[in-house]
Coordinates of C-alpha atoms (C1' of nucleotides) in Angstrom, one line a residue:
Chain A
X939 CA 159.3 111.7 105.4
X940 CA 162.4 109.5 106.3
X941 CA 165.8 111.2 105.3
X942 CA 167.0 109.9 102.2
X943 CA 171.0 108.9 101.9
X944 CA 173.0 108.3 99.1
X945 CA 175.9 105.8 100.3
X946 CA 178.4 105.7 97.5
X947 CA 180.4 103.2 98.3
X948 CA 182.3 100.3 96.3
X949 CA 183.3 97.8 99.0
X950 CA 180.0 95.7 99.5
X951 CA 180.6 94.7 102.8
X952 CA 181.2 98.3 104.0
X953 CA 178.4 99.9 102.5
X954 CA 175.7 97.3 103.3
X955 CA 177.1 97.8 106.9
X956 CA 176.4 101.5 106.5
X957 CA 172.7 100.5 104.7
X958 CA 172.0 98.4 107.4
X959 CA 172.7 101.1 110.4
X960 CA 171.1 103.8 108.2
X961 CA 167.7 102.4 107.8
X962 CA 168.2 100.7 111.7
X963 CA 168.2 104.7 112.7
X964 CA 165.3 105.3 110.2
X965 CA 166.8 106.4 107.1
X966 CA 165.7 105.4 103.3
X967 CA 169.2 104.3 101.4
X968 CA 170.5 103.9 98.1
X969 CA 174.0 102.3 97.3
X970 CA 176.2 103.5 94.0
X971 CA 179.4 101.3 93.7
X972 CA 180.9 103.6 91.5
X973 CA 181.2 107.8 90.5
X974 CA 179.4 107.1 87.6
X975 CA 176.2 105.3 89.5
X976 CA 176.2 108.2 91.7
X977 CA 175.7 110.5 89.6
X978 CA 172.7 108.5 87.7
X979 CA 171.3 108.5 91.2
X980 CA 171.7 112.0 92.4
X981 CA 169.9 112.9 88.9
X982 CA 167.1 110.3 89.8
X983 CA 166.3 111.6 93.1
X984 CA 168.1 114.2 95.6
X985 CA 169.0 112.6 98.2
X986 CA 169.4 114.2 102.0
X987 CA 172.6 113.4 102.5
X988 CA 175.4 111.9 100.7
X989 CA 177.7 109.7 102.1
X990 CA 180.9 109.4 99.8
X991 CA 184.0 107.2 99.4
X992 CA 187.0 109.1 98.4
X993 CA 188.2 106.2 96.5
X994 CA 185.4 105.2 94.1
X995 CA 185.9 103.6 91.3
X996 CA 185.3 105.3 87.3
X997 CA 184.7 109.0 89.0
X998 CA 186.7 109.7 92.5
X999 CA 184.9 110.8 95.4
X1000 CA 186.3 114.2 95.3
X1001 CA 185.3 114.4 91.7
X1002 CA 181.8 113.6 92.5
X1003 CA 181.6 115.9 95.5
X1004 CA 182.6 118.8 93.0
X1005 CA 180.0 118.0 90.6
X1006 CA 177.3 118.0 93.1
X1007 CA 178.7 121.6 94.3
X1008 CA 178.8 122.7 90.6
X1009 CA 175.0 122.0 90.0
X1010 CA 172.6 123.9 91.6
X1011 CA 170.1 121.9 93.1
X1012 CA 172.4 119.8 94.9
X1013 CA 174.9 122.6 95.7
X1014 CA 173.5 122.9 99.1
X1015 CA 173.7 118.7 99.6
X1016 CA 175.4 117.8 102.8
X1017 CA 178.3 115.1 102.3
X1018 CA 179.9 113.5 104.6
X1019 CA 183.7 112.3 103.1
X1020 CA 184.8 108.7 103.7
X1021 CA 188.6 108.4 103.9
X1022 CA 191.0 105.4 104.5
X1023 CA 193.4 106.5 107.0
X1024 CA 196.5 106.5 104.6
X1025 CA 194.5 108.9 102.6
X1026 CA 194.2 111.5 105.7
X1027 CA 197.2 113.7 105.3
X1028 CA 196.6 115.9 102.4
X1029 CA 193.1 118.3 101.4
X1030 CA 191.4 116.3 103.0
X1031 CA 191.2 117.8 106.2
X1032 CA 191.2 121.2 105.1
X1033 CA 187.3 120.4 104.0
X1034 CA 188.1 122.5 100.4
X1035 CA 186.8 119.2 98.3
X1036 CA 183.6 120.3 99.9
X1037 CA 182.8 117.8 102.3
X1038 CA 180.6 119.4 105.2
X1039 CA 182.3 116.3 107.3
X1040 CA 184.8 113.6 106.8
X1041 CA 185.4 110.1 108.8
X1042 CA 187.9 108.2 108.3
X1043 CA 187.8 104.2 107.6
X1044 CA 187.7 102.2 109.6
X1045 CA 185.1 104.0 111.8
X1046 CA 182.4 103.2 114.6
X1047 CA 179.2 103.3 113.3
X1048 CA 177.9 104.7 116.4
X1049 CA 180.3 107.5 115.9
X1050 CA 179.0 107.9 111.9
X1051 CA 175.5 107.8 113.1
X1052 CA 176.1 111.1 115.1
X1053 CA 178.2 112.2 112.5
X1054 CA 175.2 112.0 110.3
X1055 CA 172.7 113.5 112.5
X1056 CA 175.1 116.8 113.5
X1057 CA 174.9 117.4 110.0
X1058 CA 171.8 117.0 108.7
X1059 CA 170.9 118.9 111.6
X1060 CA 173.2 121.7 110.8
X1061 CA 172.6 121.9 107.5
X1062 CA 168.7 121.2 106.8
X1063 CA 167.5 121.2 109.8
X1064 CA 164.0 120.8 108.4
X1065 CA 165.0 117.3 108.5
X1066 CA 165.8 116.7 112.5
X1067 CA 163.2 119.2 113.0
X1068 CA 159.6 118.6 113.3
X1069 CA 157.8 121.8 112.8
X1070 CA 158.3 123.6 109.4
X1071 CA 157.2 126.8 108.5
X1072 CA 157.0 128.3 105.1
X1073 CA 155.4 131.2 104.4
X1074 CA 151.9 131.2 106.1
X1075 CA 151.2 127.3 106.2
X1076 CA 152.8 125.2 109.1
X1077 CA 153.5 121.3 109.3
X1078 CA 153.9 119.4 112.9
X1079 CA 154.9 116.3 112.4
X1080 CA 154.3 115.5 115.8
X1081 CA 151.3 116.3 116.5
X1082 CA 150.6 115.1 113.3
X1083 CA 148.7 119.0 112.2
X1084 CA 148.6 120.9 109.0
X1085 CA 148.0 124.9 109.9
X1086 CA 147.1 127.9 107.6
X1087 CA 147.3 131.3 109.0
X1088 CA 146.8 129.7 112.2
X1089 CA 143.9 127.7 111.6
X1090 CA 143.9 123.8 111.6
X1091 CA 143.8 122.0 108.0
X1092 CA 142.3 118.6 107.6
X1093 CA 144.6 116.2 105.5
X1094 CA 144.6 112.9 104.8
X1095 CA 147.8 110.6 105.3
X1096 CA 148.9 110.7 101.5
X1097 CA 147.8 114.5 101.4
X1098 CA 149.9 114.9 104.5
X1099 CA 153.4 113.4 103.4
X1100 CA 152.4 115.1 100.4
X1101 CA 152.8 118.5 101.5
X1102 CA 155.8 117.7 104.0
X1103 CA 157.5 116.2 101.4
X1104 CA 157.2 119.7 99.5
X1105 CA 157.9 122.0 102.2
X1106 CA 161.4 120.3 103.0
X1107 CA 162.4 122.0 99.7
X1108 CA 160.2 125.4 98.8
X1109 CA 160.3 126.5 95.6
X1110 CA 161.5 123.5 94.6
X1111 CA 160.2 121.6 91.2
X1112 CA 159.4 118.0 91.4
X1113 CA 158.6 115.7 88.7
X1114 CA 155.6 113.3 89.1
X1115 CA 158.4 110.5 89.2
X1116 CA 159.9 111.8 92.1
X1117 CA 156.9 112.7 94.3
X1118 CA 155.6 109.2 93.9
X1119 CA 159.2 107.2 94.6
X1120 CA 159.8 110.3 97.7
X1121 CA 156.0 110.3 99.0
X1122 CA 154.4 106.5 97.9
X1123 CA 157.5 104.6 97.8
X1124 CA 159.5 103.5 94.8
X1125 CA 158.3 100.0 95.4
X1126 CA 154.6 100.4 94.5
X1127 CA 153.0 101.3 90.8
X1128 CA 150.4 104.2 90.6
X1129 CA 149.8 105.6 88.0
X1130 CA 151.8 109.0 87.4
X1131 CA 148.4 111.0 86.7
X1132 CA 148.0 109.9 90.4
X1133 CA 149.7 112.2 91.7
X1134 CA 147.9 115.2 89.9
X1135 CA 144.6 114.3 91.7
X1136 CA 146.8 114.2 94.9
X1137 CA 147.5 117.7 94.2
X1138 CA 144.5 118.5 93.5
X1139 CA 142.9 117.5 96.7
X1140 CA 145.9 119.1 98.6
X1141 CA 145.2 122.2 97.1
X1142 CA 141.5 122.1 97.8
X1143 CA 142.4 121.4 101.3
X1144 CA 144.8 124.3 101.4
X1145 CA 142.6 126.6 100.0
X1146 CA 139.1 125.4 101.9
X1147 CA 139.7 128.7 104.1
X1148 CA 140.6 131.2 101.7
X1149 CA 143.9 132.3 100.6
X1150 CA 145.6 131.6 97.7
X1151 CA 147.3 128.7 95.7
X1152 CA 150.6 127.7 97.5
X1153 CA 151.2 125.0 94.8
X1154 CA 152.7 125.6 91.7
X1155 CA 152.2 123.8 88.5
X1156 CA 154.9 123.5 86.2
X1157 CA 153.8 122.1 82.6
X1158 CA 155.6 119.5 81.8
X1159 CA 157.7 119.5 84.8
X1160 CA 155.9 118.8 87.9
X1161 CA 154.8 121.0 91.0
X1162 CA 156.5 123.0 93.4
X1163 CA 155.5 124.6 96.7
X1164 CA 155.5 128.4 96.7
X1165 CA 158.5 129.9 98.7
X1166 CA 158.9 132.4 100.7
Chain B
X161 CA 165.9 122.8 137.0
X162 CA 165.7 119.3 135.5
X163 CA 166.2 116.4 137.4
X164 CA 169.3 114.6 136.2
X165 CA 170.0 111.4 135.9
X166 CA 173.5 109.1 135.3
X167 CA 173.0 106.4 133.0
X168 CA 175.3 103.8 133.9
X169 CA 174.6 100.6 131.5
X170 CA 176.8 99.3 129.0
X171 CA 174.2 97.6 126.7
X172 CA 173.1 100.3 123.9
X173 CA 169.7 99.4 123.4
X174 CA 169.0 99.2 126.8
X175 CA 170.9 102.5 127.9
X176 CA 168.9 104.8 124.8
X177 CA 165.4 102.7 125.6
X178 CA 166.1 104.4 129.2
X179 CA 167.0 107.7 127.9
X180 CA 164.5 107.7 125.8
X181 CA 162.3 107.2 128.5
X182 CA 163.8 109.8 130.9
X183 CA 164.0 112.3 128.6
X184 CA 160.3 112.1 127.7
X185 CA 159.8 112.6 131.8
X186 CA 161.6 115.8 131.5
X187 CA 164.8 114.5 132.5
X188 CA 168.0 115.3 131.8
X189 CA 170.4 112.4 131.1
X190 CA 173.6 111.4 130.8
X191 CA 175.3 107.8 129.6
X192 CA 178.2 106.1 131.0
X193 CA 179.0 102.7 129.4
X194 CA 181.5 101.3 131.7
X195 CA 182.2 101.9 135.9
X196 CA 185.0 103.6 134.9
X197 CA 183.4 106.5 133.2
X198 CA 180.4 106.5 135.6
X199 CA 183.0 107.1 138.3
X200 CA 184.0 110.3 136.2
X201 CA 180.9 111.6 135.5
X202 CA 179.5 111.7 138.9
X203 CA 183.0 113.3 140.2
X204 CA 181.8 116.1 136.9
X205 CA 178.5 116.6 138.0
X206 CA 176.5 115.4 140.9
X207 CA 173.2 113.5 139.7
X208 CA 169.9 113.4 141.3
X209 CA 169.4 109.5 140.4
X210 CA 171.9 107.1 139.2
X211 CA 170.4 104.0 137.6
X212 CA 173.2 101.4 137.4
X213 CA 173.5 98.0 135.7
X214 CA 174.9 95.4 138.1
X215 CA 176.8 93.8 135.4
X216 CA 179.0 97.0 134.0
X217 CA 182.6 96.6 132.4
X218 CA 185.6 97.8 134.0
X219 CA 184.2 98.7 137.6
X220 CA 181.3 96.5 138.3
X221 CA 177.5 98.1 139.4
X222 CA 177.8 97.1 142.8
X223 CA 181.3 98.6 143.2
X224 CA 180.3 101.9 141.7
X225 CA 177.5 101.9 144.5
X226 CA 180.3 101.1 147.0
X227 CA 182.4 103.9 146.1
X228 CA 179.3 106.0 145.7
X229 CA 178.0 105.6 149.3
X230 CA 181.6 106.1 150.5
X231 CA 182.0 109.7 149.5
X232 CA 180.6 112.5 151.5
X233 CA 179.2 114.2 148.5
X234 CA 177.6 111.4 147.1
X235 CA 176.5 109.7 150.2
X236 CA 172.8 109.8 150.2
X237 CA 172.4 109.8 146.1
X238 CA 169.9 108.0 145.3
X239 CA 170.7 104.8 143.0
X240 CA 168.6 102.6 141.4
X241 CA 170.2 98.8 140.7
X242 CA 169.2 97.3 137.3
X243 CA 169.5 93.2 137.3
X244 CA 169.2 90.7 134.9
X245 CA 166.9 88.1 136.1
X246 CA 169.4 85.2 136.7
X247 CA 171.2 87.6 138.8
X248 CA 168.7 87.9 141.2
X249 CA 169.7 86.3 143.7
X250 CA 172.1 88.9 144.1
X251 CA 169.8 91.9 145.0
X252 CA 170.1 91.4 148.6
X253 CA 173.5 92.0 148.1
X254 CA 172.5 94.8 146.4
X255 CA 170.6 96.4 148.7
X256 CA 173.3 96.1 150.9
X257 CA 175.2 97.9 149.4
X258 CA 173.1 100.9 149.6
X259 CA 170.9 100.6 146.7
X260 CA 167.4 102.4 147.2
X261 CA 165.7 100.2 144.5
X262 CA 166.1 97.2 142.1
X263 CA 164.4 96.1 139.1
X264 CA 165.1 92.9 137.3
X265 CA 165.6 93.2 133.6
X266 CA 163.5 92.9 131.3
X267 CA 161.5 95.5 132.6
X268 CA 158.3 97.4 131.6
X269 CA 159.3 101.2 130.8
X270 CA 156.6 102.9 132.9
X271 CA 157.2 100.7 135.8
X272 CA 160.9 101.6 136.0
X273 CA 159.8 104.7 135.3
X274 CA 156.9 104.9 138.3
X275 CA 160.1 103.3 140.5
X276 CA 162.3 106.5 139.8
X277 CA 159.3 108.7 140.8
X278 CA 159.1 106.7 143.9
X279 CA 162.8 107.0 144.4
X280 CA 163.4 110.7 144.0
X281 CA 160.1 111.5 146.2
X282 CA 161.5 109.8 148.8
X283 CA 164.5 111.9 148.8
X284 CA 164.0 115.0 147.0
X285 CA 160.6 115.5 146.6
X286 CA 160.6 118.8 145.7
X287 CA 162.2 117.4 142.2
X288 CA 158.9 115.2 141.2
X289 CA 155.7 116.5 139.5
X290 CA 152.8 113.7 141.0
X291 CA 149.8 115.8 139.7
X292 CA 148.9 116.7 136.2
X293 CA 146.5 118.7 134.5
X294 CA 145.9 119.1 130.6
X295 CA 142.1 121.1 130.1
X296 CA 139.8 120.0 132.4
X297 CA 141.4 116.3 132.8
X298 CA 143.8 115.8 136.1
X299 CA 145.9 112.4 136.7
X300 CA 147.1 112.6 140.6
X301 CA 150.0 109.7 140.1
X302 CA 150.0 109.9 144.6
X303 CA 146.7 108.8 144.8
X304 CA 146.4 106.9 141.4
X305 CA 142.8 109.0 140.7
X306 CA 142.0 110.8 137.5
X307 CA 139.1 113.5 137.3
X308 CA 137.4 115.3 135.0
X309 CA 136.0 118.8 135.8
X310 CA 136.7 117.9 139.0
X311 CA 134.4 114.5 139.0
X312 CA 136.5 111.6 140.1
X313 CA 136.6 109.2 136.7
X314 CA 137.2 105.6 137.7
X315 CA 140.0 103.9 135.1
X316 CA 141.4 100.4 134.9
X317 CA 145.0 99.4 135.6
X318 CA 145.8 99.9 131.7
X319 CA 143.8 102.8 130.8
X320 CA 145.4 104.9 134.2
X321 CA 149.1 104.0 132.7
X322 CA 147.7 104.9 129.0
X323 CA 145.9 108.1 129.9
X324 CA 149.1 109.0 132.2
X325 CA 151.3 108.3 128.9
X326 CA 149.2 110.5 127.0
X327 CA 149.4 113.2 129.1
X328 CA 152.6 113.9 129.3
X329 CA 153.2 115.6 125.7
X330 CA 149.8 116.6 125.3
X331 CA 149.0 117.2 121.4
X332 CA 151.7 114.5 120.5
X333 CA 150.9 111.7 118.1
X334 CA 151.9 108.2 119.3
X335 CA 151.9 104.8 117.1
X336 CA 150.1 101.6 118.4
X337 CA 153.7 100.7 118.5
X338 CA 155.2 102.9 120.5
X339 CA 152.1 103.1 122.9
X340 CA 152.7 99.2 123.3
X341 CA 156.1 99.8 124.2
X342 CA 155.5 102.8 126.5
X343 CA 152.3 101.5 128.4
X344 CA 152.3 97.3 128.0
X345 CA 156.2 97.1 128.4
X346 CA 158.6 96.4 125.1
X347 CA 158.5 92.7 126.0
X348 CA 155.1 91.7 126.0
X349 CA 153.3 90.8 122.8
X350 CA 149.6 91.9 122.4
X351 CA 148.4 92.8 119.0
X352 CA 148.3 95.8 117.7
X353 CA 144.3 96.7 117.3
X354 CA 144.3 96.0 121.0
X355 CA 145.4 99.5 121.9
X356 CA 142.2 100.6 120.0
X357 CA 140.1 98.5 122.5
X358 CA 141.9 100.6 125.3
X359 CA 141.4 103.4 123.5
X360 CA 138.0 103.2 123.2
X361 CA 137.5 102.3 126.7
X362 CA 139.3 105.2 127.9
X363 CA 137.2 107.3 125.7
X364 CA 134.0 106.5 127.1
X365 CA 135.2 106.5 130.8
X366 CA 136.3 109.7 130.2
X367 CA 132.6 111.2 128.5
X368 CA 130.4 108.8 130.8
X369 CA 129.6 112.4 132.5
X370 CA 129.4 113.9 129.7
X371 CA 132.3 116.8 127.6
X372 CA 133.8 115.9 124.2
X373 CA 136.4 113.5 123.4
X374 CA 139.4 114.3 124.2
X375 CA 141.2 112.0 122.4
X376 CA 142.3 112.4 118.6
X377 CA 142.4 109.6 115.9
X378 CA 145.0 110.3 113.6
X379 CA 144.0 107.7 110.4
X380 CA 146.8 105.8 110.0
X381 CA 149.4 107.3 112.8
X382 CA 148.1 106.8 116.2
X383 CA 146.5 108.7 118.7
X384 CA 147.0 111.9 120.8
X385 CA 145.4 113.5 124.0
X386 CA 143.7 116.9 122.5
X387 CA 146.1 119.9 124.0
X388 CA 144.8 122.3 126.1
Chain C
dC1007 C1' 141.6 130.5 65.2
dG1008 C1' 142.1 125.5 65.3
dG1009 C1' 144.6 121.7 67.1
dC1010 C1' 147.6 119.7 70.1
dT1011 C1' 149.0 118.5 74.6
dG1012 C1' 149.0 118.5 79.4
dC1013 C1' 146.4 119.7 83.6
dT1014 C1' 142.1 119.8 86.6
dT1015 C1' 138.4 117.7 88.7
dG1016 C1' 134.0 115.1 89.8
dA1017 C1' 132.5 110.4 90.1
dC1018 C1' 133.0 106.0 91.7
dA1019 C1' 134.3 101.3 92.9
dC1020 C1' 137.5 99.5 95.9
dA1021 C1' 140.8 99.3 99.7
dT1022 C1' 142.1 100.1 104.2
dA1023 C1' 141.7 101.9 109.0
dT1024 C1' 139.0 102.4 113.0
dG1025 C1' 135.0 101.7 116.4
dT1026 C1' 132.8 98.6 119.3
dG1027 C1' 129.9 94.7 121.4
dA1028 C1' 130.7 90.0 122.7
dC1029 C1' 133.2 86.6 124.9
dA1030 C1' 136.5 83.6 127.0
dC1031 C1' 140.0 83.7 130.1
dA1032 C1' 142.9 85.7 133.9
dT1033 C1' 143.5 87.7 138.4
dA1034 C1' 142.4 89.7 142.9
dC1035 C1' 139.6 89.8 146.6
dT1036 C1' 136.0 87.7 150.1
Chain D
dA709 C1' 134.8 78.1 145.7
dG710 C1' 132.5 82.4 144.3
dT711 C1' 132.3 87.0 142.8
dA712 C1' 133.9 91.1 140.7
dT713 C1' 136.9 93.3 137.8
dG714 C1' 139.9 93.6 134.1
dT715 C1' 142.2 91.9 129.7
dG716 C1' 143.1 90.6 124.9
dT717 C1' 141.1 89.0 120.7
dC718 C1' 137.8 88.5 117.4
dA719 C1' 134.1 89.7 114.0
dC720 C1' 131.5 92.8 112.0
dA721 C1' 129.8 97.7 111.2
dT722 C1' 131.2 102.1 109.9
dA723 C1' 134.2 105.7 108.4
dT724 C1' 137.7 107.4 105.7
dG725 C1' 141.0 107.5 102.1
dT726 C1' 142.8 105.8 97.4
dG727 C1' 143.6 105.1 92.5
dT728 C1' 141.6 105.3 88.0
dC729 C1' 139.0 107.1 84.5
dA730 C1' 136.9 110.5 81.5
dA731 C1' 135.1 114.8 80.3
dG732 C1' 136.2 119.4 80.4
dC733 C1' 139.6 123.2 80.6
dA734 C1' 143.8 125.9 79.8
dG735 C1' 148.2 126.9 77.9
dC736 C1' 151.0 126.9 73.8
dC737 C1' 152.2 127.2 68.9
dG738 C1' 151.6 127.2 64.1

DNA sequence: CGGCTGCTTGACACATATGTGACACATACT
DNA sequence: AGTATGTGTCACATATGTGTCAAGCAGCCG
């Protein structure tokens, strides 16, 4: 599953530059032009990463970055800050609005790009990574294998970005919207009940050795993989 | 210990393409893009290989060679000269200079990369692995022979550079894509569903006497030599 | 205990990906 | 030129996976 970004950002030109070297480096994006789109957003779908302007318009960056801290599934969201230069003297360097990382404008992208990568890797490295763990089943994304207690697991493609899409976030609940925007792509229409049968066929493949359900239902809510 | 290799190539793409590249060869690597910075890199840390663009800003490639060959320590380092075609009148010059090899951009990956192997036996060969073995399956890159259970398998051109790919990160899943870049060269254009042809042929060269496939299909990702 | 709602699951028609023989063309060697 | 070998593409056969439905089941609440 590609890393998902949140660039809020109100200057067009600047945030399309940051779309277009996002996806370039294989990340999914999304562009909020104001405080208050971002927030819509970041109820929509959790992004990865965030990438926020310290002047945005309606809700200020710093603003936003508290509200993300205050809630608690996005408490743990890397942010990276994204200050003019005249703005660098004050807080802002001290890292208290938050931020895990600040640049400041105007920046090379090259330099953002690493920037990026340091701290997704430092802060969910399941992301960089490519073997997860969680509990006893085990995901290789590159050798492209599902394990159970050590034995190999059969999945097919959609069962397979299925379950790494769960197990970048144990415990986590996700609602059938989600899991088909994150895991089929918010561009196509399936139908939400979809996604049940999905389940359903992960956990048969989960379970074809023994052991017991690692998925959780949530009525009315959605699914979640069993933590740890 | 890794061999190491200086980067010295101002071009992005290019310079990451041959990372890339190296560091899948078990490499170490380092990138300078400009002659000044190569200059103080190698006075940092002695390479085993430089590969050095003839066109580089600041201190040109063929001047970097110069000074290269010059001092004592970095006399008989082995440097490989990378040219664009039009320039290519100029590789006489280049050898001159001291260069061990050239190669004219654009270039195919694995023949740049067979030329480094070439280079570094020459001079260190202690550094270079020629002969590998994943389960019963050996590719001796000296002799240009594969065997299976110790019955020489006879391989076309392509398949010996595909099977050779493979079995470097045995286990790995690779993309048509990326198997088109690593074994055809990025500039050539062949379809995609043409690496399953190859595929295939490999496949039955390597059971015509008999043993399981050792090649995995993974629907809808690629292919990967079955580990050991 | 109904009755409501939401979830599970087998069946199935359809969609998509892969395997492979045939073939025309390219290239190297004699 | 003549032969042998290898290459890329196509068409068709096969394998595998996908989305939808509907019947049945399970939790929840009065």
């Amino acid at each position: 599953m590609k890393p998902f970004v949140l660039i809020a950002e109100d200057e067009k030109a600047v945030a399309e530059l940051l779309r277009y070297n996002l996806e370039r480096e294989g990340y999914d994006t999304t562009i909020a032009p104001d405080g208050d789109e971002a927030m819509i957003q970041l109820d929509e779908r959790v992004p990865d990463l965030v990438l926020l302007d310290w002047m945005l318009p309606k809700v200020p960056g710093i603003e936003v970055c508290r509200r993300i801290r205050s809630k608690p599934e996005t408490a743990n969201l890397p942010v990276i800050m994204l200050t003019a230069r005249s703005e660098e003297g004050d807080r802002i360097r001290g890292l208290d609005t938050g931020a895990d990382d600040y640049v400041t404008k105007p920046f090379s992208t090259t330099e953002l790009m690493a920037r990026v990568r340091a701290v997704l890797r430092r802060i969910r490295p399941a992301l960089v990574e490519d073997k997860i763990t969680v509990g006893d089943i085990t995901v290789d994304r590159t050798t492209h294998t599902v394990s159970r207690d050590n034995r190999d697991i059969h999945l097919g493609p959609t069962e397979f970005r299925l379950l790494d899409y769960f197990i970048q976030h144990p415990g986590r609940v996700f609602s059938r919207e989600q899991l088909l925007d994150g895991v089929w792509g918010s561009d196509v229409y399936v139908e939400a009940r979809t996604v049940d049968v999905h389940v359903g066929r992960l956990r048969k493949a989960l379970m074809s050795q023994g052991g017991d359900d690692p998925i959780r239902t949530v009525r009315s809510a959605g699914y979640s993989l069993k933590g740890s």
